[in-house]
């Protein structure tokens, strides 16, 4: 097969986004737009990928890393000028070059492969990926002659009224003969409404030189959406979300209401898992089979094993083992690990703590910096007092221990196996295996003394 090269345009600032963040780094389904483009491009197995960076160059490089080579476009003089920056890396090489924008995050590798293939079969020097847009405003239009042969691309700002009525748009994606591309790039000028070097002018240049130019029209306009402003960004997110949701449903996941289910790109979910409305699943999350994620839950960068039940809870960078249940209204903060068949109930917060198999913390508890064994019972309102204002301390509670309601475990302490901490105790010293600990004042009752108090009704 012929050598394949790819140039990704990602140097623009994205003025229309009105943002501090560079346009191509805005996220769609949790992943930077330019990263989506690169991921799809990688699937077409090119020999070399060059990303053109300018605005936010360092941030773009940090996002894509070693997956691409880079060429710097110090000044943004237009898309044609941007492609020209790859000259040192690519000019003179034999092969086919795909040019794609960093702001078209919905394009799929299947479409890109079809484009390469169409280009090869037609033996053309340039093939434009086009689509029919319901609202073509803002895009470059494909101008064809009376028998339908592509003549040139005209930008919105340069289009006559008649040209502006054309609904076939330039998706900003093209395949070129590499050598002809760099020859033609030297011939474009800035003689247009925006005073920029337009890549699109190449079509007319090649045409005038007698080269074959083709257009490959794809069926699905959605894929070609170019994100220039926040309205298009929300549209891209909606389309990507539908795509991701459909994927999971096809894989055997029940989404009770896909329209209110937000699953980021790359999340993995096992079959027969049920996801209720208004759930957000983000980052590197992996969810097993037969899990129920109840309404209004948010799960970020976490692992949820099989048969887990989660109700209206927030879970971040945590692990929930098989058969456990969490919530409602629980908050698992980073590095919480909830053991097999364990139970974390209402208004329980766990941070940097491990709960063993079958351990229960049912109500209103804070567990921070602790290692809790198996089958431990943690009563209502128990607080692990882990912070003295400066340092954090860790406590350990061994298997089968029982921590009575409203106890304070002032870390660092160790409660041994079967240890029993009585309700309302403030524990500042270790409790030995099988021991019973009281850490509270004794109760004193005074006969009839209640009568002296204002609440007394006789
Ligand atoms: C471009 C096309 C238009 C097409 C549309 C599809 C041109 C002249 N126009 O318009 O025909 O319909 O895409 O989405 O090419 N960039 C650089 N350096 C620059 C300028 C832009 O790297 O000097 C990058 C941007 O970061 C962006 C991409 O090129 O990723 C496209 O630029 P943008 O300004 O968004 O072009 P459009 O106006 O959308
Ligand atoms: Ca654009």
Tab-separated table of C-alpha atoms and ligand atoms in Angstrom:
chain	number	residue	atom	x	y	z
A	1	UNK	CA	0.000	0.000	0.000
A	2	UNK	CA	1.060	3.563	-0.653
A	3	UNK	CA	2.413	5.636	2.217
A	4	UNK	CA	-0.263	7.430	4.162
A	5	UNK	CA	0.379	10.722	5.910
A	6	UNK	CA	-1.987	12.768	8.064
A	7	UNK	CA	-1.950	16.453	8.902
A	8	UNK	CA	-4.205	17.600	11.744
A	9	UNK	CA	-4.873	21.339	11.878
A	10	UNK	CA	-4.923	22.511	15.467
A	11	UNK	CA	-3.186	25.885	15.608
A	12	UNK	CA	-6.191	28.207	15.630
A	13	UNK	CA	-7.271	30.083	18.713
A	14	UNK	CA	-10.965	29.555	18.202
A	15	UNK	CA	-12.057	33.163	18.635
A	16	UNK	CA	-15.723	32.253	18.257
A	17	UNK	CA	-15.551	30.005	21.344
A	18	UNK	CA	-14.870	33.111	23.485
A	19	UNK	CA	-12.765	30.981	25.791
A	20	UNK	CA	-9.463	30.927	27.648
A	21	UNK	CA	-9.151	27.312	26.537
A	22	UNK	CA	-7.846	26.718	23.006
A	23	UNK	CA	-10.608	25.491	20.765
A	24	UNK	CA	-9.381	22.002	19.919
A	25	UNK	CA	-8.925	21.251	23.638
A	26	UNK	CA	-12.597	21.759	24.431
A	27	UNK	CA	-14.030	18.415	25.395
A	28	UNK	CA	-16.675	16.285	23.764
A	29	UNK	CA	-17.856	13.419	25.979
A	30	UNK	CA	-14.911	14.054	28.287
A	31	UNK	CA	-12.183	13.939	25.649
A	32	UNK	CA	-10.495	16.859	23.864
A	33	UNK	CA	-11.793	17.359	20.307
A	34	UNK	CA	-8.324	17.029	18.797
A	35	UNK	CA	-7.831	13.794	20.737
A	36	UNK	CA	-11.023	12.382	19.177
A	37	UNK	CA	-9.679	13.314	15.744
A	38	UNK	CA	-6.293	11.734	16.442
A	39	UNK	CA	-7.893	8.548	17.805
A	40	UNK	CA	-9.927	8.071	14.619
A	41	UNK	CA	-6.943	8.945	12.448
A	42	UNK	CA	-4.795	6.353	14.245
A	43	UNK	CA	-7.315	3.671	13.317
A	44	UNK	CA	-6.603	4.275	9.627
A	45	UNK	CA	-3.007	3.164	10.340
A	46	UNK	CA	-1.082	6.025	8.750
A	47	UNK	CA	2.702	6.014	8.435
A	48	UNK	CA	3.154	9.527	9.816
A	49	UNK	CA	0.927	11.981	11.663
A	50	UNK	CA	1.801	15.658	11.940
A	51	UNK	CA	-0.279	17.993	14.091
A	52	UNK	CA	-0.001	21.702	13.343
A	53	UNK	CA	0.125	23.609	16.619
A	54	UNK	CA	0.190	27.331	17.370
A	55	UNK	CA	-2.189	28.759	19.934
A	56	UNK	CA	-1.780	26.657	23.040
A	57	UNK	CA	0.924	24.575	21.351
A	58	UNK	CA	2.299	23.241	24.632
A	59	UNK	CA	-1.150	22.312	25.935
A	60	UNK	CA	-2.060	20.531	22.703
A	61	UNK	CA	1.247	18.626	22.734
A	62	UNK	CA	0.703	17.682	26.376
A	63	UNK	CA	-2.734	16.309	25.473
A	64	UNK	CA	-1.610	14.226	22.472
A	65	UNK	CA	1.913	13.351	23.606
A	66	UNK	CA	4.079	11.091	21.472
A	67	UNK	CA	1.210	9.900	19.328
A	68	UNK	CA	1.891	12.651	16.789
A	69	UNK	CA	4.742	14.691	15.396
A	70	UNK	CA	4.314	18.444	15.567
A	71	UNK	CA	4.954	21.437	13.348
A	72	UNK	CA	4.618	24.937	14.730
A	73	UNK	CA	2.563	27.570	12.968
A	74	UNK	CA	3.798	30.658	14.794
A	75	UNK	CA	1.250	32.976	13.218
A	76	UNK	CA	-2.212	31.852	12.175
A	77	UNK	CA	-2.402	32.995	8.578
A	78	UNK	CA	-5.010	30.476	7.454
A	79	UNK	CA	-5.569	26.768	6.874
A	80	UNK	CA	-3.361	26.703	3.744
A	81	UNK	CA	-0.495	28.297	5.647
A	82	UNK	CA	-1.086	25.811	8.471
A	83	UNK	CA	-0.645	22.791	6.170
A	84	UNK	CA	2.475	24.389	4.690
A	85	UNK	CA	4.149	24.142	8.124
A	86	UNK	CA	4.352	20.366	7.636
A	87	UNK	CA	6.593	20.938	4.609
A	88	UNK	CA	9.856	20.129	6.367
A	89	UNK	CA	8.490	16.843	7.635
A	90	UNK	CA	6.519	15.700	4.592
A	91	UNK	CA	7.335	17.535	1.347
A	92	UNK	CA	8.945	15.409	-1.337
A	93	UNK	CA	7.625	12.147	0.070
A	94	UNK	CA	5.576	9.888	-2.153
A	95	UNK	CA	2.169	8.994	-0.839
A	96	UNK	CA	-1.299	10.172	0.077
A	97	UNK	CA	-1.998	12.837	2.664
A	98	UNK	CA	-5.147	13.223	4.700
A	99	UNK	CA	-5.758	16.734	6.002
A	100	UNK	CA	-8.267	16.983	8.804
A	101	UNK	CA	-9.262	19.717	11.281
A	102	UNK	CA	-8.884	19.369	15.017
A	103	UNK	CA	-12.391	20.772	15.443
A	104	UNK	CA	-14.378	17.986	13.718
A	105	UNK	CA	-14.584	15.509	16.599
A	106	UNK	CA	-17.374	13.336	15.212
A	107	UNK	CA	-15.624	12.013	12.120
A	108	UNK	CA	-15.120	8.261	12.274
A	109	UNK	CA	-12.203	6.204	11.044
A	110	UNK	CA	-14.589	4.254	8.810
A	111	UNK	CA	-15.406	7.421	6.886
A	112	UNK	CA	-11.733	8.380	6.701
A	113	UNK	CA	-10.850	4.915	5.365
A	114	UNK	CA	-13.619	5.152	2.786
A	115	UNK	CA	-12.258	8.527	1.752
A	116	UNK	CA	-8.750	7.093	1.245
A	117	UNK	CA	-10.223	4.255	-0.754
A	118	UNK	CA	-12.415	6.462	-2.944
A	119	UNK	CA	-9.417	8.678	-3.643
A	120	UNK	CA	-7.341	5.682	-4.713
A	121	UNK	CA	-10.052	4.205	-6.967
A	122	UNK	CA	-10.714	7.528	-8.662
A	123	UNK	CA	-6.991	8.088	-9.067
A	124	UNK	CA	-7.517	11.718	-8.248
A	125	UNK	CA	-4.959	14.217	-6.977
A	126	UNK	CA	-7.366	15.640	-4.443
A	127	UNK	CA	-10.573	14.279	-2.919
A	128	UNK	CA	-12.753	16.448	-0.717
A	129	UNK	CA	-14.983	14.889	1.917
A	130	UNK	CA	-18.323	16.653	1.546
A	131	UNK	CA	-21.765	16.427	3.123
A	132	UNK	CA	-25.192	17.872	2.603
A	133	UNK	CA	-25.853	20.279	5.454
A	134	UNK	CA	-29.377	21.126	6.647
A	135	UNK	CA	-27.976	24.568	7.469
A	136	UNK	CA	-24.791	25.172	5.468
A	137	UNK	CA	-24.161	28.641	6.890
A	138	UNK	CA	-20.525	29.156	7.877
A	139	UNK	CA	-19.096	26.256	5.894
A	140	UNK	CA	-17.220	26.391	2.605
A	141	UNK	CA	-19.500	25.381	-0.306
A	142	UNK	CA	-18.680	22.887	-3.025
A	143	UNK	CA	-19.107	24.499	-6.420
A	144	UNK	CA	-19.702	22.039	-9.241
A	145	UNK	CA	-20.053	22.725	-12.961
A	146	UNK	CA	-23.208	21.983	-14.996
A	147	UNK	CA	-22.354	18.278	-15.266
A	148	UNK	CA	-21.539	17.970	-11.584
A	149	UNK	CA	-17.742	18.040	-11.664
A	150	UNK	CA	-16.139	19.818	-8.706
A	151	UNK	CA	-14.617	23.149	-9.681
A	152	UNK	CA	-13.690	24.865	-6.442
A	153	UNK	CA	-14.644	25.577	-2.854
A	154	UNK	CA	-15.974	28.977	-1.897
A	155	UNK	CA	-15.936	30.181	1.710
A	156	UNK	CA	-19.074	31.605	3.331
A	157	UNK	CA	-17.610	35.108	3.459
A	158	UNK	CA	-16.620	35.021	-0.212
A	159	UNK	CA	-19.778	33.374	-1.549
A	160	UNK	CA	-22.211	35.091	-3.887
A	161	UNK	CA	-25.917	34.827	-3.015
A	162	UNK	CA	-26.262	31.982	-5.484
A	163	UNK	CA	-23.231	30.105	-4.146
A	164	UNK	CA	-24.471	30.539	-0.589
A	165	UNK	CA	-27.596	28.589	-1.552
A	166	UNK	CA	-25.505	25.464	-2.204
A	167	UNK	CA	-26.024	22.959	0.617
A	168	UNK	CA	-23.107	20.677	-0.182
A	169	UNK	CA	-20.359	21.703	2.228
A	170	UNK	CA	-16.642	21.164	2.631
A	171	UNK	CA	-16.132	19.152	5.819
A	172	UNK	CA	-12.544	20.430	6.054
A	173	UNK	CA	-11.284	16.891	5.403
A	174	UNK	CA	-9.363	16.032	2.243
A	175	UNK	CA	-6.989	13.508	0.774
A	176	UNK	CA	-4.225	14.748	-1.537
A	177	UNK	CA	-1.375	13.369	-3.531
A	178	UNK	CA	1.384	14.465	-1.132
A	179	UNK	CA	3.791	15.930	-3.682
A	180	UNK	CA	1.091	17.824	-5.590
A	181	UNK	CA	-0.233	19.187	-2.288
A	182	UNK	CA	3.033	20.870	-1.347
A	183	UNK	CA	3.585	22.157	-4.907
A	184	UNK	CA	0.141	23.744	-4.967
A	185	UNK	CA	0.465	25.205	-1.456
A	186	UNK	CA	3.216	27.466	-2.754
A	187	UNK	CA	0.730	29.004	-5.164
A	188	UNK	CA	-2.091	30.135	-2.882
A	189	UNK	CA	-2.516	33.800	-1.965
A	190	UNK	CA	-4.515	35.883	0.509
A	191	UNK	CA	-6.763	37.463	-2.074
A	192	UNK	CA	-10.080	36.815	-0.264
A	193	UNK	CA	-12.540	38.300	2.227
A	194	UNK	CA	-10.518	37.186	5.269
A	195	UNK	CA	-7.035	37.960	3.907
A	196	UNK	CA	-5.958	34.406	4.783
A	197	UNK	CA	-4.153	31.596	2.970
A	198	UNK	CA	-7.099	29.260	2.360
A	199	UNK	CA	-6.327	25.572	1.972
A	200	UNK	CA	-9.534	25.361	-0.016
A	201	UNK	CA	-7.966	27.380	-2.881
A	202	UNK	CA	-5.827	24.361	-3.708
A	203	UNK	CA	-8.766	22.693	-5.376
A	204	UNK	CA	-9.054	25.366	-8.031
A	205	UNK	CA	-5.261	25.498	-8.462
A	206	UNK	CA	-5.011	21.741	-9.056
A	207	UNK	CA	-8.010	21.886	-11.358
A	208	UNK	CA	-6.430	24.618	-13.465
A	209	UNK	CA	-3.315	22.485	-13.744
A	210	UNK	CA	-5.407	19.733	-15.291
A	211	UNK	CA	-5.398	17.477	-12.239
A	212	UNK	CA	-8.378	15.320	-11.318
A	213	UNK	CA	-10.289	16.533	-8.304
A	214	UNK	CA	-13.054	14.468	-6.753
A	215	UNK	CA	-15.592	14.840	-3.991
A	216	UNK	CA	-16.694	12.024	-1.746
A	217	UNK	CA	-20.066	12.844	-0.276
A	218	UNK	CA	-20.916	11.096	2.955
A	219	UNK	CA	-24.470	10.265	3.974
A	220	UNK	CA	-24.341	11.365	7.537
A	221	UNK	CA	-23.923	15.101	7.986
A	222	UNK	CA	-23.644	14.717	11.765
A	223	UNK	CA	-20.164	13.282	11.442
A	224	UNK	CA	-18.835	16.344	9.740
A	225	UNK	CA	-19.966	18.902	12.292
A	226	UNK	CA	-17.249	21.530	12.707
A	227	UNK	CA	-17.179	23.070	16.163
A	228	UNK	CA	-16.540	26.806	16.011
A	229	UNK	CA	-18.723	28.020	18.883
A	230	UNK	CA	-20.393	26.762	22.048
A	231	UNK	CA	-23.651	26.021	20.259
A	232	UNK	CA	-21.899	23.570	17.949
A	233	UNK	CA	-19.982	22.220	20.949
A	234	UNK	CA	-23.232	21.303	22.700
A	235	UNK	CA	-24.504	19.777	19.460
A	236	UNK	CA	-21.327	17.692	19.131
A	237	UNK	CA	-21.726	16.531	22.729
A	238	UNK	CA	-25.310	15.520	22.087
A	239	UNK	CA	-24.428	13.534	18.969
A	240	UNK	CA	-21.445	11.856	20.629
A	241	UNK	CA	-23.588	11.020	23.666
A	242	UNK	CA	-26.221	9.363	21.473
A	243	UNK	CA	-23.492	7.404	19.737
A	244	UNK	CA	-21.942	6.240	23.035
A	245	UNK	CA	-25.322	5.379	24.552
A	246	UNK	CA	-26.333	3.345	21.506
A	247	UNK	CA	-23.032	1.497	21.666
A	248	UNK	CA	-23.646	0.448	25.279
A	249	UNK	CA	-27.247	-0.567	24.580
A	250	UNK	CA	-26.073	-2.728	21.683
A	251	UNK	CA	-23.587	-4.312	24.106
A	252	UNK	CA	-26.439	-5.271	26.456
A	253	UNK	CA	-26.637	-2.390	28.916
A	254	UNK	CA	-30.104	-1.053	29.834
A	255	UNK	CA	-30.354	2.716	29.789
A	256	UNK	CA	-33.709	3.614	31.280
A	257	UNK	CA	-33.629	7.084	29.723
A	258	UNK	CA	-30.780	7.563	27.231
A	259	UNK	CA	-31.639	11.247	26.832
A	260	UNK	CA	-30.603	11.894	30.426
A	261	UNK	CA	-27.669	9.485	30.580
A	262	UNK	CA	-24.174	10.914	30.248
A	263	UNK	CA	-21.439	8.369	29.686
A	264	UNK	CA	-18.049	9.665	28.683
A	265	UNK	CA	-15.918	8.287	25.891
A	266	UNK	CA	-13.919	5.238	26.973
A	267	UNK	CA	-16.101	4.126	29.912
A	268	UNK	CA	-16.595	0.331	30.002
A	269	UNK	CA	-19.855	-1.281	31.151
A	270	UNK	CA	-20.748	-4.970	31.432
A	271	UNK	CA	-23.958	-6.558	30.191
A	272	UNK	CA	-27.252	-6.555	32.083
A	273	UNK	CA	-26.231	-3.493	33.991
A	274	UNK	CA	-29.090	-1.036	34.436
A	275	UNK	CA	-28.508	2.694	34.381
A	276	UNK	CA	-31.295	4.917	35.657
A	277	UNK	CA	-31.958	8.518	34.571
A	278	UNK	CA	-29.646	11.454	35.177
A	279	UNK	CA	-26.541	9.401	35.730
A	280	UNK	CA	-23.083	10.739	34.843
A	281	UNK	CA	-20.272	8.254	34.318
A	282	UNK	CA	-16.914	9.802	33.627
A	283	UNK	CA	-13.234	9.284	32.959
A	284	UNK	CA	-11.594	5.889	33.256
A	285	UNK	CA	-14.557	4.222	34.912
A	286	UNK	CA	-15.091	0.475	34.486
A	287	UNK	CA	-18.443	-1.016	35.499
A	288	UNK	CA	-19.153	-4.729	35.698
A	289	UNK	CA	-22.213	-6.813	34.840
A	290	UNK	CA	-25.578	-6.886	36.617
A	291	UNK	CA	-24.884	-3.590	38.306
A	292	UNK	CA	-27.627	-1.063	39.053
A	293	UNK	CA	-26.629	2.577	38.952
A	294	UNK	CA	-29.535	4.447	40.477
A	295	UNK	CA	-30.862	7.830	39.416
A	296	UNK	CA	-28.766	10.939	40.038
A	297	UNK	CA	-25.453	9.200	40.566
A	298	UNK	CA	-22.078	10.486	39.442
A	299	UNK	CA	-19.181	8.069	39.004
A	300	UNK	CA	-15.715	9.307	38.092
A	301	UNK	CA	-12.529	7.291	37.413
A	302	UNK	CA	-13.786	4.340	39.459
A	303	UNK	CA	-14.127	0.575	39.253
A	304	UNK	CA	-17.503	-0.916	40.073
A	305	UNK	CA	-17.514	-4.711	40.103
A	306	UNK	CA	-20.381	-7.093	39.263
A	307	UNK	CA	-23.710	-7.094	41.121
A	308	UNK	CA	-23.124	-3.796	42.852
A	309	UNK	CA	-26.055	-1.481	43.627
A	310	UNK	CA	-25.542	2.239	43.770
A	311	UNK	CA	-28.269	4.720	44.624
A	312	UNK	CA	-27.993	8.489	44.177
A	313	UNK	CA	-24.351	8.696	45.136
A	314	UNK	CA	-21.093	10.362	44.126
A	315	UNK	CA	-18.111	8.050	43.621
A	316	UNK	CA	-14.640	9.305	42.703
A	317	UNK	CA	-11.411	7.329	42.131
A	318	UNK	CA	-12.745	4.454	44.188
A	319	UNK	CA	-13.330	0.715	43.946
A	320	UNK	CA	-16.594	-0.988	44.861
A	321	UNK	CA	-16.238	-4.757	45.018
A	322	UNK	CA	-18.710	-7.440	43.931
A	323	UNK	CA	-22.102	-7.431	45.571
A	324	UNK	CA	-21.596	-4.287	47.627
A	325	UNK	CA	-24.224	-1.577	47.869
A	326	UNK	CA	-23.765	2.132	48.189
A	327	UNK	CA	-26.170	4.966	49.020
A	328	UNK	CA	-28.480	6.687	48.812
A	329	UNK	CA	-26.502	9.898	49.249
A	330	UNK	CA	-23.133	8.329	49.905
A	331	UNK	CA	-19.902	10.000	48.861
A	332	UNK	CA	-16.887	7.853	48.071
A	333	UNK	CA	-13.904	10.144	47.736
A	334	UNK	CA	-10.552	9.202	46.202
A	335	UNK	CA	-9.038	5.893	47.270
A	336	UNK	CA	-12.087	4.463	48.973
A	337	UNK	CA	-12.315	0.700	48.566
A	338	UNK	CA	-15.584	-0.955	49.503
A	339	UNK	CA	-15.232	-4.713	49.990
A	340	UNK	CA	-17.315	-7.567	48.662
A	341	UNK	CA	-20.928	-7.470	49.876
A	342	UNK	CA	-20.159	-4.498	52.075
A	343	UNK	CA	-22.788	-1.858	52.715
A	344	UNK	CA	-22.312	1.896	52.731
A	345	UNK	CA	-25.582	3.634	53.468
A	346	UNK	CA	-27.150	7.083	53.690
A	347	UNK	CA	-24.949	10.102	54.194
A	348	UNK	CA	-21.773	8.127	54.604
A	349	UNK	CA	-18.506	9.629	53.381
A	350	UNK	CA	-15.470	7.437	52.831
A	351	UNK	CA	-12.033	8.755	51.862
A	352	UNK	CA	-8.726	6.899	51.512
A	353	UNK	CA	-10.111	3.964	53.448
A	354	UNK	CA	-10.663	0.264	52.891
A	355	UNK	CA	-13.757	-1.580	54.100
A	356	UNK	CA	-13.438	-5.378	54.180
A	357	UNK	CA	-15.910	-8.047	53.080
A	358	UNK	CA	-19.396	-7.724	54.513
A	359	UNK	CA	-18.545	-4.633	56.551
A	360	UNK	CA	-21.428	-2.222	57.154
A	361	UNK	CA	-21.519	1.524	57.660
A	362	UNK	CA	-25.185	2.264	57.290
A	363	UNK	CA	-25.800	5.822	58.376
A	364	UNK	CA	-24.267	9.287	58.750
A	365	UNK	CA	-20.640	8.271	59.103
A	366	UNK	CA	-17.260	9.685	58.099
A	367	UNK	CA	-14.481	7.183	57.488
A	368	UNK	CA	-11.206	8.800	56.439
A	369	UNK	CA	-7.690	7.300	56.468
A	370	UNK	CA	-8.669	3.920	57.853
A	371	UNK	CA	-8.287	0.240	57.236
A	372	UNK	CA	-11.398	-1.622	58.313
A	373	UNK	CA	-11.438	-5.421	58.292
A	374	UNK	CA	-14.162	-7.920	57.368
A	375	UNK	CA	-17.642	-8.083	58.901
A	376	UNK	CA	-17.136	-4.952	60.943
A	377	UNK	CA	-20.213	-3.041	62.037
A	378	UNK	CA	-19.948	0.710	62.123
A	379	UNK	CA	-22.943	2.281	63.861
A	380	UNK	CA	-24.789	5.457	62.965
A	381	UNK	CA	-22.918	8.720	63.289
A	382	UNK	CA	-19.443	7.265	63.800
A	383	UNK	CA	-16.650	9.693	62.957
A	384	UNK	CA	-13.052	8.821	62.245
A	385	UNK	CA	-11.296	11.904	63.594
A	386	UNK	CA	-8.335	11.793	61.233
A	387	UNK	CA	-7.100	15.377	61.092
A	388	UNK	CA	-5.626	17.628	63.746
A	389	UNK	CA	-5.559	20.733	61.591
A	390	UNK	CA	-2.119	19.906	60.236
A	391	UNK	CA	-1.556	16.189	59.857
A	392	UNK	CA	-3.711	13.213	58.895
A	393	UNK	CA	-3.579	10.005	60.967
A	394	UNK	CA	-4.665	6.493	60.139
A	395	UNK	CA	-6.676	4.023	62.210
A	396	UNK	CA	-7.139	0.313	61.880
A	397	UNK	CA	-10.181	-1.736	62.865
A	398	UNK	CA	-9.848	-5.522	62.739
A	399	UNK	CA	-12.354	-8.186	61.656
A	400	UNK	CA	-15.691	-8.560	63.483
A	401	UNK	CA	-15.213	-5.396	65.558
A	402	UNK	CA	-18.303	-3.403	66.471
A	403	UNK	CA	-18.171	0.366	66.664
A	404	UNK	CA	-21.213	1.688	68.514
A	405	UNK	CA	-23.223	4.620	67.262
A	406	UNK	CA	-21.877	8.111	67.558
A	407	UNK	CA	-18.383	7.029	68.546
A	408	UNK	CA	-15.368	9.168	67.694
A	409	UNK	CA	-12.331	7.188	66.652
A	410	UNK	CA	-9.521	9.675	67.257
A	411	UNK	CA	-6.740	8.504	64.971
A	412	UNK	CA	-4.310	6.915	65.174
A	413	UNK	CA	-5.894	4.018	67.081
A	414	UNK	CA	-6.170	0.301	66.541
A	415	UNK	CA	-9.319	-1.626	67.459
A	416	UNK	CA	-8.477	-5.329	67.671
A	417	UNK	CA	-10.473	-8.308	66.416
A	418	UNK	CA	-13.980	-8.570	67.955
A	419	UNK	CA	-13.295	-5.325	69.843
A	420	UNK	CA	-16.379	-3.463	70.951
A	421	UNK	CA	-16.526	0.294	71.193
A	422	UNK	CA	-19.580	1.401	73.109
A	423	UNK	CA	-21.956	3.978	71.691
A	424	UNK	CA	-20.992	7.597	72.225
A	425	UNK	CA	-17.391	6.801	73.124
A	426	UNK	CA	-14.458	8.962	72.189
A	427	UNK	CA	-11.662	6.517	71.584
A	428	UNK	CA	-8.127	7.846	71.875
A	429	UNK	CA	-6.321	4.648	72.856
A	430	UNK	CA	-6.005	1.244	71.230
A	431	UNK	CA	-8.654	-1.374	72.010
A	432	UNK	CA	-7.248	-4.893	72.373
A	433	UNK	CA	-8.676	-7.999	70.695
A	434	UNK	CA	-11.950	-9.094	72.366
A	435	UNK	CA	-11.938	-6.013	74.624
A	436	UNK	CA	-14.843	-3.695	75.412
A	437	UNK	CA	-14.105	0.031	75.475
A	438	UNK	CA	-16.017	2.814	77.176
A	439	UNK	CA	-14.877	6.343	76.502
A	440	UNK	CA	-17.783	8.372	77.817
A	441	UNK	CA	-19.066	9.993	80.998
A	442	UNK	CA	-21.262	7.863	83.269
A	443	UNK	CA	-24.928	8.719	83.409
A	444	UNK	CA	-26.307	10.335	86.564
A	445	UNK	CA	-30.082	10.486	87.208
A	446	UNK	CA	-31.587	13.054	89.665
A	447	UNK	CA	-35.117	12.293	90.821
A	448	UNK	CA	-37.755	15.001	90.161
A	449	UNK	CA	-35.182	17.556	89.063
A	450	UNK	CA	-36.810	17.915	85.639
A	451	UNK	CA	-39.618	19.829	87.335
A	452	UNK	CA	-37.279	22.843	87.740
A	453	UNK	CA	-36.976	23.285	83.991
A	454	UNK	CA	-39.168	25.509	81.805
A	455	UNK	CA	-40.318	22.654	79.577
A	456	UNK	CA	-42.125	21.060	82.536
A	457	UNK	CA	-45.898	20.711	81.854
A	458	UNK	CA	-46.912	18.925	85.065
B	1	LIG	C1	-12.774	25.543	7.292
B	1	LIG	C2	-12.801	25.558	5.763
B	1	LIG	C3	-14.251	25.471	5.296
B	1	LIG	C4	-14.915	24.225	5.877
B	1	LIG	C5	-14.778	24.165	7.390
B	1	LIG	C6	-15.239	22.806	7.894
B	1	LIG	C7	-10.888	26.887	5.029
B	1	LIG	C8	-10.440	28.191	4.459
B	1	LIG	N1	-12.186	26.756	5.279
B	1	LIG	O1	-13.441	26.735	7.743
B	1	LIG	O2	-14.299	25.425	3.878
B	1	LIG	O3	-16.283	24.182	5.496
B	1	LIG	O4	-13.409	24.350	7.791
B	1	LIG	O5	-15.288	22.734	9.279
B	1	LIG	O6	-10.075	26.002	5.209
B	1	LIG	N2	-6.230	26.433	11.735
B	1	LIG	C9	-4.870	26.463	11.882
B	1	LIG	N3	-4.183	27.554	11.486
B	1	LIG	C10	-4.802	28.614	10.910
B	1	LIG	C11	-6.195	28.581	10.745
B	1	LIG	C12	-6.892	27.468	11.169
B	1	LIG	O7	-4.272	25.507	12.397
B	1	LIG	O8	-4.087	29.571	10.550
B	1	LIG	C13	-6.963	25.229	12.193
B	1	LIG	C14	-7.976	25.510	13.283
B	1	LIG	O9	-7.398	25.332	14.567
B	1	LIG	C15	-9.071	24.484	12.999
B	1	LIG	C16	-8.941	24.225	11.504
B	1	LIG	O10	-7.693	24.723	11.094
B	1	LIG	O11	-8.847	23.286	13.696
B	1	LIG	C17	-10.052	24.900	10.704
B	1	LIG	O12	-9.982	26.299	10.920
B	1	LIG	P1	-11.289	27.164	11.141
B	1	LIG	O13	-10.880	28.581	11.356
B	1	LIG	O14	-12.166	26.538	12.127
B	1	LIG	O15	-11.920	27.060	9.670
B	1	LIG	P2	-13.446	27.250	9.266
B	1	LIG	O16	-13.771	28.683	9.256
B	1	LIG	O17	-14.306	26.378	10.094
B	2	LIG	CA1	-13.982	25.073	11.845
